[in-house]
Structure formats: structure tokens, C-alpha cells
């Protein structure tokens, strides 16, 4: 399977807008791992924020250095998004290093598994030895995505009345 992780750029505006709309059309208002693409009307504003957040000098002081990647398939269709938060502080101590989503009409094709695999390769190149990922226990596809990438259960916490589990992936 050919999936490519690409940093968001100005030329992705139309694809990103269609990607975002695909979630809303499917009745999903939250796009996990999208660094608030779901809540930001202006692509330019979102692009500036995610670009600023890649750098220690320009990161939002209320956030942590974060890499955000679009995932493109072999036909160069934008099928997913994944982020990598370099530091765990505040609520991220529970939420972990990484969130991701696959376009609703492109699920169950192995894309999330491959996106996370590529992200782990990148994190290793950045010098990380392990990543922590959290998932609501009832989110079976995401649990499988993490376990298939080597995640082992560490602990649980309560989130919005549900049980969420923290996994660790050794790189
Ligand atoms: C979680 C999510 C990213 C998975 O994406 P995906 O591309 O469909 O995942 P994959 O195709 O790589 O499948 C991963 C595993 O989950 C399984 N799976 C997929 N959909 C499933 C479902 N509805 N129920 C049970 N298992 C499912 C797959 O079969 C696969 O396991 P297997 O290889 O053992 O068969 C996607 O469902 C999504 O975007 N959900 C909304 C956002 C979210 O929950 N993100 C994660 C929290 S940060």
C-alpha cells in the first residue's frame, strides 16, 4: 500500500476543504488528530497555526511542538490526517503523542494502520524511543490500529464518562 505523509501546504486548500466536508457530510463533527481543522473555517489560518506549531520558536505558548501530516493515497487523494505532539503536558499526559482520522468513506482499507506506521518511523528519526497513544476502549478500529503497530496496554483513565486506555509503542 502506498501512503505518503505530507506537511500541509497552501496548494492543499481545495483537498483539505473537501476532506473536512466529508466528515461533516458523514455526521462527524470532530476530526481527531487534525489540530482543529474541524473548528477552523479559514484554511489559511489553520495552515499558519500548524506551521507555527512545528517550531519551538513559533509554537503557540498554550500548545506543544506538533507535526501535522496529511496522508495521500496512491492516486494522491487526501484520505487521512495524523499529528505528532512532541511533548506531553497538561491533558496530553493522558491523551498522548498522536491522534489520527481517516476519511469516513475510505475506512477499513488499512490506511490508519499504515499512517501510524509511517508516523512511528518519523518519530524514531526525531530521536523518540517510545510513543504513548490513548484510545477510548470502545473505539475498536483505533485500538486495532495501535495494537497492530506494537502498542502494549499501560493504564486507563476516565474520559467523558468512558474508559480510555493508554498504550505505549516502543520505537
Ligand atoms: C480509527 C480510524 C482512524 C481507523 O481507520 P481505518 O483506516 O479504517 O483503519 P484500518 O483500515 O487501518 O483498520 C485497522 C483495524 O481496525 C479494524 N476495524 C476497522 N473498522 C472497524 C470497525 N468498525 N469495527 C471493528 N474493527 C474495525 C480493521 O479490521 C483493522 O484490523 P484488522 O487488520 O485486525 O482487521 C477511523 O475509524 C477513524 O478515522 N475514526 C474516527 C477518528 C478516530 O477515532 N481516531 C482515533 C482516535 S485518536
mmCIF file of N, CA and C and ligand atoms in Angstrom, residues 1 23 28 30-33 79-81 83 85 95 98-104 106-115 133-136 138-146 148-149, ligand 1:
data_model
loop_
_atom_site.group_PDB
_atom_site.id
_atom_site.type_symbol
_atom_site.label_atom_id
_atom_site.label_comp_id
_atom_site.label_asym_id
_atom_site.label_seq_id
_atom_site.Cartn_x
_atom_site.Cartn_y
_atom_site.Cartn_z
ATOM 1 N N UNK A 1 0.839 -1.194 0.000
ATOM 2 C CA UNK A 1 0.000 0.000 0.000
ATOM 3 C C UNK A 1 0.878 1.249 0.000
ATOM 4 N N UNK A 23 -16.212 14.625 6.459
ATOM 5 C CA UNK A 23 -16.542 14.229 7.838
ATOM 6 C C UNK A 23 -17.905 14.797 8.222
ATOM 7 N N UNK A 28 -19.976 13.530 11.273
ATOM 8 C CA UNK A 28 -18.902 13.599 12.277
ATOM 9 C C UNK A 28 -18.450 15.049 12.403
ATOM 10 N N UNK A 30 -16.096 16.030 14.785
ATOM 11 C CA UNK A 30 -14.725 16.068 15.299
ATOM 12 C C UNK A 30 -13.817 15.312 14.327
ATOM 13 N N UNK A 31 -12.672 15.933 13.986
ATOM 14 C CA UNK A 31 -11.673 15.256 13.151
ATOM 15 C C UNK A 31 -10.441 15.057 14.023
ATOM 16 N N UNK A 32 -10.303 13.862 14.586
ATOM 17 C CA UNK A 32 -9.198 13.584 15.513
ATOM 18 C C UNK A 32 -7.848 13.743 14.825
ATOM 19 N N UNK A 33 -6.916 14.332 15.556
ATOM 20 C CA UNK A 33 -5.564 14.481 15.021
ATOM 21 C C UNK A 33 -5.416 15.589 14.006
ATOM 22 N N UNK A 79 -6.638 11.222 2.159
ATOM 23 C CA UNK A 79 -7.501 10.241 2.821
ATOM 24 C C UNK A 79 -7.383 10.262 4.354
ATOM 25 N N UNK A 80 -6.379 10.967 4.877
ATOM 26 C CA UNK A 80 -6.240 10.943 6.330
ATOM 27 C C UNK A 80 -5.410 12.098 6.851
ATOM 28 N N UNK A 81 -5.435 12.218 8.165
ATOM 29 C CA UNK A 81 -4.624 13.237 8.835
ATOM 30 C C UNK A 81 -4.114 12.645 10.148
ATOM 31 N N UNK A 83 -1.386 13.631 13.648
ATOM 32 C CA UNK A 83 -0.493 14.600 14.283
ATOM 33 C C UNK A 83 0.428 13.911 15.288
ATOM 34 N N UNK A 85 2.522 15.076 18.671
ATOM 35 C CA UNK A 85 2.799 16.098 19.680
ATOM 36 C C UNK A 85 4.063 15.686 20.419
ATOM 37 N N UNK A 95 -3.659 12.136 27.035
ATOM 38 C CA UNK A 95 -4.058 11.971 25.629
ATOM 39 C C UNK A 95 -2.943 11.437 24.733
ATOM 40 N N UNK A 98 -0.215 11.312 19.860
ATOM 41 C CA UNK A 98 -0.656 11.188 18.469
ATOM 42 C C UNK A 98 -2.169 10.986 18.352
ATOM 43 N N UNK A 99 -2.759 11.666 17.385
ATOM 44 C CA UNK A 99 -4.159 11.434 17.028
ATOM 45 C C UNK A 99 -4.257 11.304 15.516
ATOM 46 N N UNK A 100 -5.331 10.683 15.026
ATOM 47 C CA UNK A 100 -5.447 10.471 13.568
ATOM 48 C C UNK A 100 -6.898 10.227 13.192
ATOM 49 N N UNK A 101 -7.186 10.504 11.942
ATOM 50 C CA UNK A 101 -8.502 10.203 11.373
ATOM 51 C C UNK A 101 -8.326 9.800 9.921
ATOM 52 N N UNK A 102 -9.226 8.940 9.493
ATOM 53 C CA UNK A 102 -9.304 8.581 8.072
ATOM 54 C C UNK A 102 -10.679 9.017 7.576
ATOM 55 N N UNK A 103 -10.713 9.561 6.367
ATOM 56 C CA UNK A 103 -11.967 9.998 5.741
ATOM 57 C C UNK A 103 -13.018 8.904 5.873
ATOM 58 N N UNK A 104 -14.234 9.239 6.289
ATOM 59 C CA UNK A 104 -15.237 8.184 6.541
ATOM 60 C C UNK A 104 -15.418 7.206 5.381
ATOM 61 N N UNK A 106 -13.267 6.160 3.334
ATOM 62 C CA UNK A 106 -12.015 5.455 2.983
ATOM 63 C C UNK A 106 -11.556 4.532 4.125
ATOM 64 N N UNK A 107 -12.454 4.238 5.039
ATOM 65 C CA UNK A 107 -12.057 3.421 6.200
ATOM 66 C C UNK A 107 -12.047 1.922 5.861
ATOM 67 N N UNK A 108 -11.425 1.171 6.761
ATOM 68 C CA UNK A 108 -11.354 -0.303 6.643
ATOM 69 C C UNK A 108 -10.556 -0.746 5.424
ATOM 70 N N UNK A 109 -9.604 0.064 5.008
ATOM 71 C CA UNK A 109 -8.727 -0.319 3.898
ATOM 72 C C UNK A 109 -7.280 -0.427 4.370
ATOM 73 N N UNK A 110 -7.058 -0.311 5.688
ATOM 74 C CA UNK A 110 -5.694 -0.418 6.217
ATOM 75 C C UNK A 110 -4.945 0.907 6.255
ATOM 76 N N UNK A 111 -5.628 2.010 5.916
ATOM 77 C CA UNK A 111 -4.913 3.299 5.830
ATOM 78 C C UNK A 111 -4.408 3.784 7.191
ATOM 79 N N UNK A 112 -5.242 3.709 8.234
ATOM 80 C CA UNK A 112 -4.796 4.218 9.542
ATOM 81 C C UNK A 112 -3.586 3.426 10.041
ATOM 82 N N UNK A 113 -3.619 2.126 9.827
ATOM 83 C CA UNK A 113 -2.500 1.288 10.264
ATOM 84 C C UNK A 113 -1.213 1.738 9.592
ATOM 85 N N UNK A 114 -1.296 2.027 8.297
ATOM 86 C CA UNK A 114 -0.105 2.459 7.559
ATOM 87 C C UNK A 114 0.300 3.892 7.948
ATOM 88 N N UNK A 115 -0.667 4.760 8.151
ATOM 89 C CA UNK A 115 -0.351 6.142 8.567
ATOM 90 C C UNK A 115 0.406 6.144 9.885
ATOM 91 N N UNK A 133 0.050 6.419 23.170
ATOM 92 C CA UNK A 133 -1.188 6.694 22.445
ATOM 93 C C UNK A 133 -2.373 6.307 23.301
ATOM 94 N N UNK A 134 -3.423 7.112 23.249
ATOM 95 C CA UNK A 134 -4.603 6.843 24.063
ATOM 96 C C UNK A 134 -5.806 6.636 23.168
ATOM 97 N N UNK A 135 -6.706 5.803 23.630
ATOM 98 C CA UNK A 135 -7.873 5.482 22.809
ATOM 99 C C UNK A 135 -9.035 5.088 23.716
ATOM 100 N N UNK A 136 -10.226 5.540 23.349
ATOM 101 C CA UNK A 136 -11.403 5.070 24.082
ATOM 102 C C UNK A 136 -11.548 3.575 23.837
ATOM 103 N N UNK A 138 -13.907 1.617 23.605
ATOM 104 C CA UNK A 138 -14.944 1.129 22.676
ATOM 105 C C UNK A 138 -14.607 1.448 21.199
ATOM 106 N N UNK A 139 -13.518 2.191 20.971
ATOM 107 C CA UNK A 139 -13.130 2.550 19.597
ATOM 108 C C UNK A 139 -12.296 1.409 19.000
ATOM 109 N N UNK A 140 -12.979 0.339 18.626
ATOM 110 C CA UNK A 140 -12.284 -0.885 18.184
ATOM 111 C C UNK A 140 -11.308 -0.649 17.034
ATOM 112 N N UNK A 141 -11.672 0.102 15.974
ATOM 113 C CA UNK A 141 -10.707 0.280 14.886
ATOM 114 C C UNK A 141 -9.417 0.967 15.336
ATOM 115 N N UNK A 142 -9.560 1.943 16.243
ATOM 116 C CA UNK A 142 -8.353 2.641 16.698
ATOM 117 C C UNK A 142 -7.516 1.755 17.627
ATOM 118 N N UNK A 143 -8.187 0.980 18.477
ATOM 119 C CA UNK A 143 -7.439 0.042 19.330
ATOM 120 C C UNK A 143 -6.644 -0.911 18.448
ATOM 121 N N UNK A 144 -7.299 -1.437 17.392
ATOM 122 C CA UNK A 144 -6.597 -2.379 16.494
ATOM 123 C C UNK A 144 -5.418 -1.687 15.804
ATOM 124 N N UNK A 145 -5.632 -0.448 15.383
ATOM 125 C CA UNK A 145 -4.563 0.304 14.713
ATOM 126 C C UNK A 145 -3.333 0.400 15.614
ATOM 127 N N UNK A 146 -3.562 0.669 16.886
ATOM 128 C CA UNK A 146 -2.454 0.827 17.841
ATOM 129 C C UNK A 146 -1.805 -0.526 18.135
ATOM 130 N N UNK A 148 -1.822 -3.248 16.328
ATOM 131 C CA UNK A 148 -1.117 -3.772 15.141
ATOM 132 C C UNK A 148 0.225 -3.074 14.928
ATOM 133 N N UNK A 149 0.359 -1.873 15.496
ATOM 134 C CA UNK A 149 1.642 -1.167 15.407
ATOM 135 C C UNK A 149 2.507 -1.381 16.645
HETATM 136 C C1 LIG B 1 -9.861 4.812 13.863
HETATM 137 C C2 LIG B 1 -9.693 5.023 12.361
HETATM 138 C C3 LIG B 1 -8.600 6.067 12.124
HETATM 139 C C4 LIG B 1 -9.292 3.694 11.718
HETATM 140 O O1 LIG B 1 -9.041 3.943 10.343
HETATM 141 P P1 LIG B 1 -9.047 2.802 9.232
HETATM 142 O O2 LIG B 1 -8.255 3.300 8.073
HETATM 143 O O3 LIG B 1 -10.429 2.354 8.966
HETATM 144 O O4 LIG B 1 -8.241 1.631 9.988
HETATM 145 P P2 LIG B 1 -7.597 0.362 9.295
HETATM 146 O O5 LIG B 1 -8.280 0.090 7.980
HETATM 147 O O6 LIG B 1 -6.133 0.520 9.299
HETATM 148 O O7 LIG B 1 -8.049 -0.791 10.280
HETATM 149 C C5 LIG B 1 -7.417 -1.010 11.497
HETATM 150 C C6 LIG B 1 -8.041 -2.218 12.157
HETATM 151 O O8 LIG B 1 -9.331 -1.873 12.677
HETATM 152 C C7 LIG B 1 -10.273 -2.806 12.195
HETATM 153 N N1 LIG B 1 -11.527 -2.081 12.001
HETATM 154 C C8 LIG B 1 -11.786 -1.109 11.117
HETATM 155 N N2 LIG B 1 -13.057 -0.686 11.253
HETATM 156 C C9 LIG B 1 -13.581 -1.424 12.259
HETATM 157 C C10 LIG B 1 -14.847 -1.438 12.888
HETATM 158 N N3 LIG B 1 -15.816 -0.579 12.510
HETATM 159 N N4 LIG B 1 -15.045 -2.316 13.912
HETATM 160 C C11 LIG B 1 -14.060 -3.157 14.313
HETATM 161 N N5 LIG B 1 -12.815 -3.153 13.745
HETATM 162 C C12 LIG B 1 -12.595 -2.313 12.736
HETATM 163 C C13 LIG B 1 -9.720 -3.292 10.889
HETATM 164 O O9 LIG B 1 -10.307 -4.526 10.527
HETATM 165 C C14 LIG B 1 -8.268 -3.394 11.219
HETATM 166 O O10 LIG B 1 -7.970 -4.546 11.998
HETATM 167 P P3 LIG B 1 -7.509 -5.942 11.349
HETATM 168 O O11 LIG B 1 -6.366 -5.624 10.444
HETATM 169 O O12 LIG B 1 -7.172 -6.758 12.518
HETATM 170 O O13 LIG B 1 -8.669 -6.453 10.557
HETATM 171 C C15 LIG B 1 -11.019 5.518 11.711
HETATM 172 O O14 LIG B 1 -12.055 4.630 12.086
HETATM 173 C C16 LIG B 1 -11.381 6.929 12.097
HETATM 174 O O15 LIG B 1 -10.958 7.896 11.457
HETATM 175 N N6 LIG B 1 -12.206 7.088 13.166
HETATM 176 C C17 LIG B 1 -12.581 8.403 13.670
HETATM 177 C C18 LIG B 1 -11.399 9.091 14.363
HETATM 178 C C19 LIG B 1 -10.798 8.260 15.474
HETATM 179 O O16 LIG B 1 -11.480 7.552 16.197
HETATM 180 N N7 LIG B 1 -9.464 8.360 15.598
HETATM 181 C C20 LIG B 1 -8.720 7.623 16.605
HETATM 182 C C21 LIG B 1 -8.698 8.312 17.900
HETATM 183 S S1 LIG B 1 -7.286 9.384 18.023
#
